[in-house]
Coordinates of C-alpha atoms and ligand atoms in Angstrom, one line a residue:
X11 CA 93.8 12.1 41.9
X12 CA 90.9 11.0 44.0
X13 CA 87.8 13.2 44.7
X14 CA 87.1 12.1 48.3
X15 CA 89.4 10.2 50.6
X16 CA 88.6 8.9 54.1
X17 CA 90.8 9.1 57.2
X18 CA 90.8 6.0 59.4
X19 CA 92.4 7.4 62.1
X20 CA 92.1 10.5 65.1
X21 CA 94.3 12.8 66.3
X22 CA 97.5 14.7 65.0
X23 CA 97.9 12.3 62.1
X24 CA 94.4 12.4 60.9
X25 CA 94.7 16.4 60.7
X26 CA 98.1 15.9 58.9
X27 CA 96.2 13.9 56.3
X28 CA 93.5 16.4 56.2
X29 CA 95.7 19.1 55.1
X30 CA 97.2 17.1 52.6
X31 CA 93.5 16.5 51.0
X32 CA 92.9 20.2 51.2
X33 CA 96.1 21.0 49.5
X34 CA 95.3 18.3 46.5
X35 CA 91.7 19.6 46.2
X36 CA 90.5 16.3 47.6
X37 CA 87.2 15.9 49.8
X38 CA 88.1 14.6 53.2
X39 CA 86.1 12.0 55.2
X40 CA 86.5 11.6 58.9
X41 CA 85.4 8.6 61.3
X42 CA 85.0 9.4 65.3
X43 CA 84.5 7.5 68.4
X44 CA 82.2 8.8 71.2
X45 CA 84.9 10.2 72.9
X46 CA 86.0 12.0 69.8
X47 CA 83.2 13.9 69.2
X48 CA 84.5 17.4 69.9
X49 CA 88.2 16.3 68.2
X50 CA 89.9 18.3 65.9
X51 CA 90.1 16.0 63.1
X52 CA 86.3 15.8 63.3
X53 CA 85.8 19.6 62.9
X54 CA 88.6 20.0 60.2
X55 CA 87.0 17.4 57.7
X56 CA 84.6 17.9 55.4
X57 CA 82.2 15.1 56.7
X58 CA 82.3 13.2 59.6
X59 CA 80.7 9.8 60.9
X60 CA 80.4 8.4 64.3
X61 CA 81.6 4.8 64.3
X62 CA 81.4 3.4 67.6
X63 CA 82.1 3.9 71.5
X64 CA 85.5 5.2 72.8
X65 CA 87.5 1.7 72.8
X66 CA 89.5 1.4 69.4
X67 CA 88.4 -2.2 69.3
X68 CA 85.0 -1.1 69.0
X69 CA 85.6 2.0 66.5
X70 CA 88.8 2.5 65.0
X71 CA 89.9 -0.8 64.6
X72 CA 86.7 -2.1 63.2
X73 CA 87.3 -3.0 59.5
X74 CA 83.6 -3.2 58.4
X75 CA 82.5 0.0 59.7
X76 CA 85.1 1.9 58.3
X77 CA 84.7 0.2 54.7
X78 CA 80.9 0.7 55.5
X79 CA 81.1 4.7 55.7
X80 CA 83.7 4.9 52.7
X81 CA 80.9 3.1 50.9
X82 CA 78.1 5.8 52.4
X83 CA 80.0 8.7 51.8
X84 CA 81.4 8.1 48.5
X85 CA 85.1 7.9 49.3
X86 CA 87.1 6.5 47.0
X87 CA 90.2 5.8 48.9
X88 CA 91.3 5.2 52.4
X89 CA 94.4 6.7 54.4
X90 CA 95.2 4.7 57.6
X91 CA 97.7 6.8 59.1
X92 CA 99.8 5.1 61.6
X93 CA 98.6 2.8 64.2
X94 CA 95.3 1.4 64.2
X95 CA 94.7 -0.4 60.7
X96 CA 97.6 1.0 59.2
X97 CA 99.6 -2.1 58.9
X98 CA 96.6 -4.9 58.7
X99 CA 97.2 -6.8 55.5
X100 CA 93.5 -7.7 56.1
X101 CA 92.2 -4.3 55.9
X102 CA 94.0 -3.8 52.8
X103 CA 92.6 -6.7 51.1
X104 CA 88.9 -5.7 52.5
X105 CA 89.7 -2.2 50.8
X106 CA 90.3 -4.0 47.7
X107 CA 87.5 -6.3 47.7
X108 CA 85.2 -3.3 48.6
X109 CA 86.7 -1.6 45.6
X110 CA 88.4 1.2 47.8
X111 CA 91.7 2.2 47.2
X112 CA 94.0 1.5 50.3
X113 CA 96.6 4.4 50.2
X114 CA 99.5 2.5 51.2
X115 CA 101.1 -1.0 49.8
X116 CA 99.5 -3.7 48.4
X117 CA 98.4 -6.4 51.3
X118 CA 101.6 -8.8 50.0
X119 CA 104.0 -6.2 51.1
X120 CA 102.5 -5.9 54.7
X121 CA 102.2 -9.5 55.3
X122 CA 105.9 -10.0 53.7
X123 CA 107.2 -7.4 56.1
X124 CA 104.8 -8.3 59.0
X125 CA 106.6 -11.5 60.0
X126 CA 109.9 -10.4 61.0
X127 CA 111.6 -14.1 60.3
X128 CA 109.8 -14.0 56.7
X129 CA 111.2 -10.6 56.2
X130 CA 114.7 -11.3 57.4
X131 CA 114.8 -14.2 54.9
X132 CA 113.7 -12.2 51.9
X133 CA 116.0 -9.6 52.7
X134 CA 118.8 -11.8 53.0
X135 CA 117.9 -13.0 49.5
X136 CA 117.7 -9.4 48.0
X137 CA 121.1 -8.8 49.3
X138 CA 120.3 -6.6 51.9
X139 CA 122.4 -6.6 55.3
X140 CA 120.7 -8.2 58.5
X141 CA 121.5 -8.5 61.7
X142 CA 123.3 -12.0 62.0
X143 CA 121.3 -14.5 63.6
X144 CA 118.4 -16.9 62.6
X145 CA 115.8 -16.4 59.7
X146 CA 113.8 -19.0 61.1
X147 CA 112.0 -19.2 64.2
X148 CA 114.0 -21.2 67.0
X149 CA 111.8 -23.8 68.5
X150 CA 113.1 -23.8 72.0
X151 CA 115.5 -22.8 74.7
X152 CA 117.6 -26.0 73.7
X153 CA 117.6 -25.5 70.0
X154 CA 118.3 -21.4 71.0
X155 CA 121.5 -22.8 72.9
X156 CA 122.8 -24.7 69.8
X157 CA 122.7 -21.9 67.5
X158 CA 124.2 -19.5 69.9
X159 CA 126.9 -21.7 70.8
X160 CA 127.3 -22.9 66.7
X161 CA 127.4 -19.2 65.4
X162 CA 125.5 -16.1 67.2
X163 CA 127.6 -16.3 70.6
X164 CA 126.6 -13.9 73.7
X165 CA 125.1 -11.5 74.1
X166 CA 121.9 -12.5 71.9
X167 CA 119.0 -10.6 71.5
X168 CA 115.5 -12.8 71.5
X169 CA 112.8 -11.4 69.2
X170 CA 109.3 -12.3 68.9
X171 CA 108.7 -13.3 65.2
X172 CA 105.2 -11.1 65.0
X173 CA 106.8 -8.3 66.9
X174 CA 108.3 -5.0 65.8
X175 CA 108.9 -2.0 67.4
X176 CA 110.6 -3.6 70.4
X177 CA 107.6 -5.9 71.4
X178 CA 108.8 -9.3 72.5
X179 CA 112.3 -8.0 72.5
X180 CA 114.7 -9.4 75.3
X181 CA 118.1 -9.4 75.8
X182 CA 120.3 -12.1 77.1
X183 CA 124.0 -11.3 77.8
X184 CA 125.0 -14.7 79.3
X185 CA 123.7 -18.5 79.0
X186 CA 122.0 -17.7 83.0
X187 CA 119.8 -15.1 81.3
X188 CA 118.6 -17.0 78.2
X189 CA 115.7 -19.0 79.6
X190 CA 114.1 -15.9 81.0
X191 CA 114.8 -13.7 77.8
X192 CA 113.4 -16.8 75.6
X193 CA 110.2 -17.2 77.6
X194 CA 109.9 -13.6 77.9
X195 CA 110.1 -12.9 74.2
X196 CA 107.7 -15.6 73.5
X197 CA 104.9 -14.7 76.0
X198 CA 104.8 -11.2 74.8
X199 CA 104.6 -12.5 71.1
X200 CA 101.4 -14.7 72.1
X201 CA 100.0 -11.8 74.2
X202 CA 100.3 -9.3 71.4
X203 CA 100.5 -11.0 68.4
X204 CA 99.0 -14.6 68.9
X205 CA 102.2 -15.7 67.7
X206 CA 104.6 -17.2 70.3
X207 CA 107.6 -18.1 68.1
X208 CA 110.9 -16.2 68.2
X209 CA 114.2 -15.5 66.5
X210 CA 117.7 -15.0 67.5
X211 CA 119.9 -12.2 66.6
X212 CA 123.6 -10.9 67.4
X213 CA 123.0 -8.2 70.4
X214 CA 124.8 -5.1 69.0
X215 CA 125.8 -3.3 72.3
X216 CA 125.7 0.3 71.4
X217 CA 124.2 1.1 67.9
X218 CA 122.2 4.1 66.8
X219 CA 118.5 3.8 65.2
X220 CA 118.9 5.0 61.8
X221 CA 116.0 4.7 59.7
X222 CA 115.2 5.4 55.8
X223 CA 112.4 7.5 54.4
X224 CA 111.4 5.6 51.2
X225 CA 108.8 6.4 48.5
X226 CA 107.5 4.2 45.7
X227 CA 105.1 4.5 42.8
X228 CA 103.3 2.1 40.3
X229 CA 105.7 3.0 37.8
X230 CA 108.8 1.3 39.1
X231 CA 110.4 4.5 40.7
X232 CA 111.6 4.0 44.3
X233 CA 113.3 6.6 45.8
X234 CA 115.0 7.6 49.5
X235 CA 114.7 11.0 51.1
X236 CA 117.8 10.3 53.5
X237 CA 117.9 9.1 57.2
X238 CA 116.6 9.8 60.6
X239 CA 118.2 9.2 63.8
X240 CA 115.5 7.9 66.4
X241 CA 118.0 6.8 69.1
X242 CA 116.5 8.5 71.9
X243 CA 113.8 5.9 73.2
X244 CA 112.4 4.8 76.2
X245 CA 111.1 1.5 76.6
X246 CA 111.3 1.1 72.3
X247 CA 109.1 4.5 72.7
X248 CA 110.8 6.8 70.5
X249 CA 111.0 10.7 72.3
X250 CA 113.4 12.7 69.9
X251 CA 114.0 12.2 66.4
X252 CA 116.4 14.2 64.0
X253 CA 117.5 14.5 60.2
X254 CA 120.2 14.2 59.0
X255 CA 121.6 11.5 61.3
X256 CA 124.9 12.9 63.2
X257 CA 126.8 9.7 62.5
X258 CA 125.9 9.3 58.7
X259 CA 128.1 11.2 55.9
X260 CA 127.4 11.5 52.2
X261 CA 128.8 8.4 51.5
X262 CA 127.1 6.4 54.1
X263 CA 123.9 7.9 53.1
X264 CA 124.0 6.9 49.5
X265 CA 124.8 3.0 50.8
X266 CA 122.0 2.9 53.5
X267 CA 119.9 4.7 50.8
X268 CA 120.7 1.9 48.1
X269 CA 119.8 -0.7 50.9
X270 CA 116.4 1.1 51.6
X271 CA 115.3 1.2 48.1
X272 CA 116.5 -2.5 47.5
X273 CA 114.5 -3.6 50.3
X274 CA 111.4 -1.7 49.3
X275 CA 111.9 -3.0 45.7
X276 CA 112.1 -6.7 46.7
X277 CA 108.5 -6.6 48.2
X278 CA 107.1 -4.6 45.3
X279 CA 106.6 -1.6 47.8
X280 CA 104.1 1.7 47.0
X281 CA 103.5 4.7 48.6
X282 CA 105.7 5.9 51.8
X283 CA 107.6 3.5 53.8
X284 CA 110.7 3.3 56.1
X285 CA 113.4 0.8 56.8
X286 CA 114.6 0.6 60.2
X287 CA 118.1 -0.4 61.0
X288 CA 121.2 -0.5 63.7
X289 CA 124.1 1.6 62.7
X290 CA 127.1 0.5 64.4
X291 CA 130.8 1.4 63.5
X292 CA 129.5 2.5 60.2
X293 CA 127.9 -0.9 59.5
X294 CA 124.2 -0.8 58.7
X295 CA 121.9 -3.6 59.1
X296 CA 118.2 -4.2 58.2
X297 CA 115.7 -4.5 61.1
X298 CA 112.3 -4.2 59.9
X299 CA 110.0 -2.3 57.6
X300 CA 107.2 0.1 58.5
X301 CA 104.8 -0.2 55.8
X302 CA 103.1 3.1 56.5
X303 CA 103.9 6.7 57.2
X304 CA 105.6 7.1 60.6
X305 CA 105.1 9.8 63.4
X306 CA 108.7 10.9 62.5
X307 CA 108.1 11.7 59.0
X308 CA 108.1 15.3 59.6
X309 CA 111.6 16.0 60.2
X310 CA 112.3 14.4 56.6
X311 CA 109.9 16.8 55.1
X312 CA 111.8 19.7 56.5
X313 CA 115.4 19.0 55.4
X314 CA 113.9 17.7 52.1
X315 CA 110.9 20.2 51.5
X316 CA 108.9 17.2 50.0
X317 CA 105.5 16.2 51.3
X318 CA 105.6 12.8 52.3
X319 CA 101.7 12.5 52.6
X320 CA 101.0 13.9 49.3
X321 CA 103.6 11.9 47.4
X322 CA 101.9 8.6 49.4
X323 CA 98.6 9.8 47.8
X324 CA 99.9 10.2 44.6
X325 CA 101.2 7.1 44.2
X326 CA 98.2 5.3 45.4
X327 CA 96.2 7.0 42.8
X328 CA 98.3 5.4 40.3
X329 CA 100.7 8.8 39.5
X330 CA 104.2 9.0 39.1
X331 CA 106.3 10.6 42.2
X332 CA 106.6 13.9 41.5
X333 CA 110.5 13.8 42.1
X334 CA 113.1 11.8 41.3
X335 CA 116.3 10.8 43.3
X336 CA 118.4 13.2 41.7
X337 CA 115.8 16.1 42.7
X338 CA 116.2 15.0 46.5
X339 CA 118.5 17.5 48.2
X340 CA 118.9 17.9 51.9
X341 CA 119.3 20.8 53.6
X342 CA 119.9 21.8 57.0
X343 CA 119.1 19.9 60.3
X344 CA 115.4 19.2 61.9
X345 CA 114.5 17.9 65.1
X346 CA 111.2 16.4 66.5
X347 CA 110.3 16.2 70.0
X348 CA 107.2 14.2 70.9
X349 CA 104.8 16.1 73.5
X350 CA 103.3 13.0 75.2
X351 CA 101.2 14.1 78.1
X352 CA 103.5 11.7 80.4
X353 CA 104.9 12.4 83.7
X354 CA 108.5 12.0 83.1
X355 CA 109.1 12.3 87.0
X356 CA 107.2 9.1 87.4
X357 CA 108.6 6.6 85.2
X358 CA 106.9 8.4 82.0
X359 CA 103.3 7.3 83.3
X360 CA 100.5 8.5 80.8
X361 CA 98.9 11.4 82.7
X362 CA 95.7 11.9 80.4
X363 CA 93.2 15.0 81.3
X364 CA 91.7 18.1 79.9
X365 CA 94.1 20.7 78.8
X366 CA 93.7 24.3 80.3
X367 CA 95.2 27.2 78.5
X368 CA 97.2 26.0 75.5
X369 CA 99.4 28.4 73.3
X370 CA 101.5 26.3 70.5
X371 CA 105.3 28.2 69.9
X372 CA 105.8 29.5 66.4
X373 CA 108.2 31.9 64.4
X374 CA 111.2 30.7 62.2
X375 CA 111.7 27.4 61.5
X376 CA 108.7 25.9 63.7
X377 CA 106.2 23.4 63.2
X378 CA 103.7 22.1 65.4
X379 CA 101.2 19.0 64.3
X380 CA 98.9 18.7 66.9
X381 CA 95.5 16.8 67.4
X382 CA 94.0 18.7 70.4
X383 CA 93.8 22.3 71.4
X384 CA 92.7 24.8 74.2
X385 CA 90.3 22.9 76.5
X386 CA 91.0 19.4 74.4
X387 CA 91.0 16.2 76.2
X388 CA 94.0 13.7 76.3
X389 CA 91.8 10.3 76.8
X390 CA 93.6 7.6 78.5
X391 CA 91.8 5.3 75.8
X392 CA 94.4 6.4 73.5
X393 CA 98.0 7.0 72.8
X394 CA 98.8 10.1 75.1
X395 CA 100.7 12.2 72.3
X396 CA 99.5 16.0 72.4
X397 CA 101.6 17.1 69.6
X398 CA 104.9 17.0 67.7
X399 CA 107.1 19.9 67.9
X400 CA 109.3 19.9 64.7
X401 CA 111.8 22.6 64.3
X402 CA 114.4 23.2 61.3
X403 CA 117.6 25.4 61.2
X404 CA 120.7 25.5 59.2
X405 CA 122.8 22.9 61.4
X406 CA 122.1 20.5 64.3
X407 CA 123.5 23.2 66.9
X408 CA 121.0 26.1 65.6
X409 CA 118.1 23.4 65.4
X410 CA 118.8 22.2 69.3
X411 CA 118.9 26.3 70.3
X412 CA 115.6 27.0 68.1
X413 CA 114.1 23.6 69.6
X414 CA 114.7 25.1 73.2
X415 CA 113.2 28.5 72.2
X416 CA 110.0 26.6 70.8
X417 CA 110.0 24.6 74.1
X418 CA 110.1 27.3 76.2
X419 CA 107.4 29.1 73.9
X420 CA 104.8 26.3 74.5
X421 CA 102.0 27.1 76.8
X422 CA 100.2 23.9 78.4
X423 CA 98.5 24.3 81.4
X424 CA 96.6 21.7 83.8
X425 CA 98.4 18.7 82.0
X426 CA 101.8 17.2 82.8
X427 CA 103.7 16.8 79.4
X428 CA 107.1 15.8 78.4
X429 CA 108.4 19.7 77.7
X430 CA 110.4 19.6 80.9
X431 CA 112.0 16.2 80.1
X432 CA 112.9 17.4 76.5
X433 CA 114.5 20.9 78.0
X434 CA 116.6 18.8 80.2
X435 CA 117.8 16.3 77.7
X436 CA 118.5 18.8 75.1
X437 CA 120.4 20.9 77.5
X438 CA 122.9 17.5 78.1
X439 CA 126.3 17.8 76.9
X440 CA 125.7 14.0 75.7
X441 CA 122.9 15.6 73.3
X442 CA 125.1 18.3 72.3
X443 CA 127.9 15.8 71.2
X444 CA 125.4 13.5 69.4
X445 CA 126.6 10.6 71.5
X446 CA 124.6 7.5 71.7
X447 CA 122.4 7.4 75.1
X448 CA 123.9 4.5 76.7
X449 CA 126.6 6.9 78.0
X450 CA 123.7 9.1 79.2
X451 CA 122.7 6.9 82.3
X452 CA 126.0 7.5 83.8
X453 CA 125.5 11.3 84.0
X454 CA 123.9 12.5 86.8
X455 CA 121.8 15.1 85.1
X456 CA 120.6 12.5 83.0
X457 CA 119.7 10.3 86.0
X458 CA 117.8 13.6 87.6
X459 CA 116.0 14.3 84.4
X460 CA 114.5 10.6 84.6
X461 CA 113.8 11.2 88.1
X462 CA 116.1 8.3 89.6
X463 CA 117.8 11.0 91.7
X464 CA 116.6 10.8 95.3
X465 CA 115.0 14.2 96.0
X466 CA 115.6 14.6 99.7
X467 CA 119.2 15.9 100.7
X468 CA 120.9 13.2 102.5
X469 CA 121.6 14.9 105.5
X470 CA 119.4 15.0 108.8
X471 CA 116.8 12.6 107.8
X472 CA 114.3 13.2 110.4
X473 CA 111.9 10.5 110.5
X474 CA 114.6 7.9 108.9
X475 CA 112.3 7.2 106.2
X476 CA 114.6 6.5 103.5
X477 CA 114.6 3.3 101.4
X478 CA 116.7 1.9 98.9
X479 CA 115.2 0.9 95.7
X480 CA 116.3 -1.0 92.6
X481 CA 114.9 0.2 89.4
X482 CA 115.4 -1.2 86.0
X483 CA 116.1 1.4 83.3
X484 CA 116.7 0.5 79.7
X485 CA 118.9 3.0 77.7
X486 CA 119.6 2.2 73.9
X487 CA 118.4 -1.4 74.3
X488 CA 120.5 -2.0 77.6
X489 CA 118.9 -2.5 80.9
X490 CA 120.5 -1.4 83.9
X491 CA 119.7 -1.4 87.4
X492 CA 120.1 1.7 89.3
X493 CA 119.9 1.6 92.8
X494 CA 118.3 4.6 94.6
X495 CA 119.0 5.3 98.3
X496 CA 116.7 8.1 99.9
X497 CA 113.0 9.0 99.7
X498 CA 110.3 6.3 98.7
X499 CA 109.0 6.8 95.4
X500 CA 106.3 8.6 96.2
X501 CA 108.6 11.4 97.0
X502 CA 110.3 11.7 93.8
X503 CA 111.3 14.8 92.2
X504 CA 109.0 16.8 89.8
X505 CA 111.3 18.2 87.1
X506 CA 112.1 21.7 87.4
X507 CA 109.6 23.4 85.1
X508 CA 111.7 26.0 82.8
X509 CA 115.4 25.9 84.1
X510 CA 117.9 23.8 82.1
X511 CA 118.8 20.3 83.6
X512 CA 121.6 21.3 86.2
X513 CA 119.4 23.9 88.0
X514 CA 119.1 23.4 91.4
X515 CA 115.7 22.1 92.6
X516 CA 114.0 22.5 95.6
X517 CA 113.4 19.4 98.0
X518 CA 109.8 18.4 97.7
X519 CA 108.0 18.5 101.3
X520 CA 107.2 15.3 102.7
X521 CA 104.1 14.7 104.8
X522 CA 104.9 14.3 108.6
X523 CA 103.9 10.8 110.4
X524 CA 105.2 8.4 107.1
X525 CA 103.4 7.0 104.4
X526 CA 102.1 3.5 103.8
X527 CA 105.6 2.9 102.1
X528 CA 108.3 2.2 104.3
X529 CA 111.9 0.1 104.2
X530 CA 110.4 -3.1 103.9
X531 CA 107.7 -2.1 101.3
X532 CA 108.5 -1.9 97.8
X533 CA 106.3 0.7 96.0
X534 CA 105.3 0.3 92.5
X535 CA 107.6 2.2 90.1
X536 CA 105.0 2.8 87.4
X537 CA 101.4 2.7 86.8
X538 CA 99.6 -0.2 85.1
X539 CA 98.1 -3.5 85.6
X540 CA 99.3 -6.5 87.7
X541 CA 100.0 -9.2 85.2
X542 CA 101.6 -12.2 86.7
X543 CA 102.4 -12.3 90.9
X544 CA 105.4 -14.9 90.8
X545 CA 105.9 -15.4 94.4
X546 CA 103.6 -16.3 97.2
X547 CA 103.1 -14.8 100.9
X548 CA 105.5 -16.8 103.1
X549 CA 107.8 -17.3 100.4
X550 CA 111.6 -16.5 101.3
X551 CA 113.1 -14.3 98.2
X552 CA 116.5 -13.3 97.5
X553 CA 117.3 -9.8 96.6
X554 CA 116.6 -9.1 93.0
X555 CA 114.5 -12.0 92.5
X556 CA 111.4 -11.5 90.2
X557 CA 108.2 -10.7 92.2
X558 CA 105.6 -10.1 89.7
X559 CA 105.2 -8.6 86.0
X560 CA 103.4 -5.2 85.7
X561 CA 101.9 -4.6 82.6
X562 CA 102.3 -0.6 81.7
X563 CA 101.9 0.8 78.1
X564 CA 101.6 -2.6 76.3
X565 CA 104.9 -3.6 77.9
X566 CA 105.6 -6.1 80.7
X567 CA 107.8 -4.7 83.4
X568 CA 109.4 -7.5 85.8
X569 CA 109.7 -6.1 89.2
X570 CA 112.4 -7.8 91.4
X571 CA 113.0 -7.7 95.0
X572 CA 114.4 -4.7 96.6
X573 CA 116.1 -6.9 99.3
X574 CA 116.2 -10.6 100.9
X575 CA 113.9 -12.0 103.2
X576 CA 110.0 -13.2 103.3
X577 CA 107.2 -12.1 101.6
X578 CA 104.8 -10.5 104.0
X579 CA 102.1 -8.9 102.0
X580 CA 101.2 -9.2 98.3
X581 CA 98.6 -6.4 98.2
X582 CA 97.9 -6.3 94.5
X583 CA 95.7 -9.3 92.5
X584 CA 96.8 -10.3 89.3
X585 CA 94.5 -8.3 86.8
X586 CA 94.0 -5.1 89.2
X587 CA 95.3 -2.0 88.1
X588 CA 98.3 -0.3 90.2
X589 CA 99.3 3.4 90.4
X590 CA 102.9 4.5 90.7
X591 CA 103.9 4.7 94.2
X592 CA 101.2 2.0 95.5
X593 CA 102.8 -0.8 97.7
X594 CA 103.5 -4.1 95.4
X595 CA 104.9 -6.1 98.2
X596 CA 106.1 -6.2 101.9
X597 CA 109.5 -8.1 102.6
X598 CA 110.3 -8.6 106.0
X599 CA 114.0 -9.5 107.1
X600 CA 114.3 -13.2 107.8
X601 CA 116.2 -12.4 111.2
X602 CA 114.4 -10.4 113.4
X603 CA 115.8 -7.5 115.1
Ligands
MV4_27 C1 118.6 -4.6 68.8 C2 119.5 -3.8 69.5 C3 120.8 -4.5 69.8 N1 121.0 -5.5 69.1 N2 118.5 -5.6 68.2 C4 114.6 -3.1 68.3 C5 113.3 -2.2 68.3 C6 113.8 -0.7 68.4 N3 113.1 0.1 69.3 C7 115.5 -0.9 68.9 N4 115.8 -1.9 68.8 C8 116.6 -2.7 69.0 N5 117.0 -3.9 68.6 C9 120.1 -6.0 68.4 N6 120.4 -7.3 67.6 C10 119.1 -2.6 70.0 C11 117.9 -2.1 70.0 C12 117.7 -0.7 70.8 C13 118.1 0.5 70.2 C14 119.0 0.6 68.8 C15 119.5 1.9 69.2 C16 119.2 2.9 69.8 C17 118.4 3.1 71.0 C18 117.7 1.8 71.1 C19 116.9 1.6 72.2 C20 116.4 0.4 72.6 C21 116.6 -0.5 72.0

């Protein structure tokens, strides 16, 4: 084993790796940005080095600075955690060149899985089932039409070749939607991965996101630790994960486990990795491989009793895994809720800030992996995750009740988090029945939990300030237009703090005299930056026509006209920041009253 390891990360995952180091008797070296001077990972490590100002591009993402600290501190290996440099093949190579061990797979495996088209081709050759579609980039919309007509058919998923995790992912249900989907996916691919190439997959209408944890060493051992279900997502951000997956039995587990170890073996994998896939009607399809430890690895640790981070470090040090496939026994059920500093009632807008009081839940079967504590700061510069709350119990129902108990025990003041959202979601019948979330969108309680319900009772609307707004919600990978008739967005409900979702809520008080936002004015449903304005003042627009694209949380959000008319005002310029509720367009009716 190594004697000293550098952790090239921050927050809860840095703390998680430091804990593994402590248990293995390995000294830990933290790196931190100016914003993270007082962070827990800095205090917790044996040594800590400042590597630059707040922006990750000037600190956590600078390969030379991190390698330099490793050399200066005498660390023999670097653990990248997740995010930042974790899936950067150039970083893995730079470590190798500097004579430092990268705790993860060889650069060649990162590269092979990094290109989604190359990975699909490779997996197909290795006998791993992939979602039907192309294994090569599709040049343009015309070429896409031909492949769709010849083999895939509609609906079709258009995905960026450099993508992953849902970035550069668009759906075309019919030919009418193909051009926009193709261009959207390509544009996002160019923007985030400097690669505009896209490929096509058959769009599966109602799958479950099921992923398999694998571990591999340099001695030819490749094992799997069962699966996780991560179907509760919003805009491709996972919110709740569980293990085992409700839709997977012994036989299916053996099958998808074999698929996953075959996939890992095909790229000579080393360390901890995850095969992500889609499960529909008992059929499993490879989507992509994450060549790193994942946020949700903890649920697997709870059901298997295996320390995934320590096994990954053993593998990197050239030791054999401490367990064989036969040693892996799944017991009970684990659930993880991501406690993000986000406001579910404002379209999950990030809600960074300083924490006031902070008390973590505890007791039997409860684990909290956190990166901040009392008085800690959640910076707008980084991921807004405060902690992961993980529980274990004998079965899914008991684990759900334990999670609700732990969420109730969690005390965080002065910071909005997803705790009320999780309480609401876990109380739904759909969660109880382990149904896919597609159905949840039809459920009033779910809509209310997501704050798409009007807040003001429909009777006696004193000042007549009632607008109709259309929002696009995405559940289980499907986009739904939800029309909300009632108070303007600024008056949206704040989730009831502690009661289950069905509890009655007080209508929010509204300011007298009206706000800047009226029936003609479209308020922004989210916080972000204006990316593109697609219409001009004076343009006549149809209801549903694309007005502008707002970038929020690294995703492009297409904003469409809430009514037909003439564009009277477009107050926000491209590149400008937008707060949720800000007016983004005023559309006046063509026929004057
Ligand atoms: C899909 C899909 C349907 N058909 N691909 C991609 C990234 C990951 N976040 C989920 N992704 C999906 N890829 C094809 N060909 C649907 C999703 C999807 C999803 C799947 C299962 C459960 C929840 C989901 C939420 C969003 C998207």
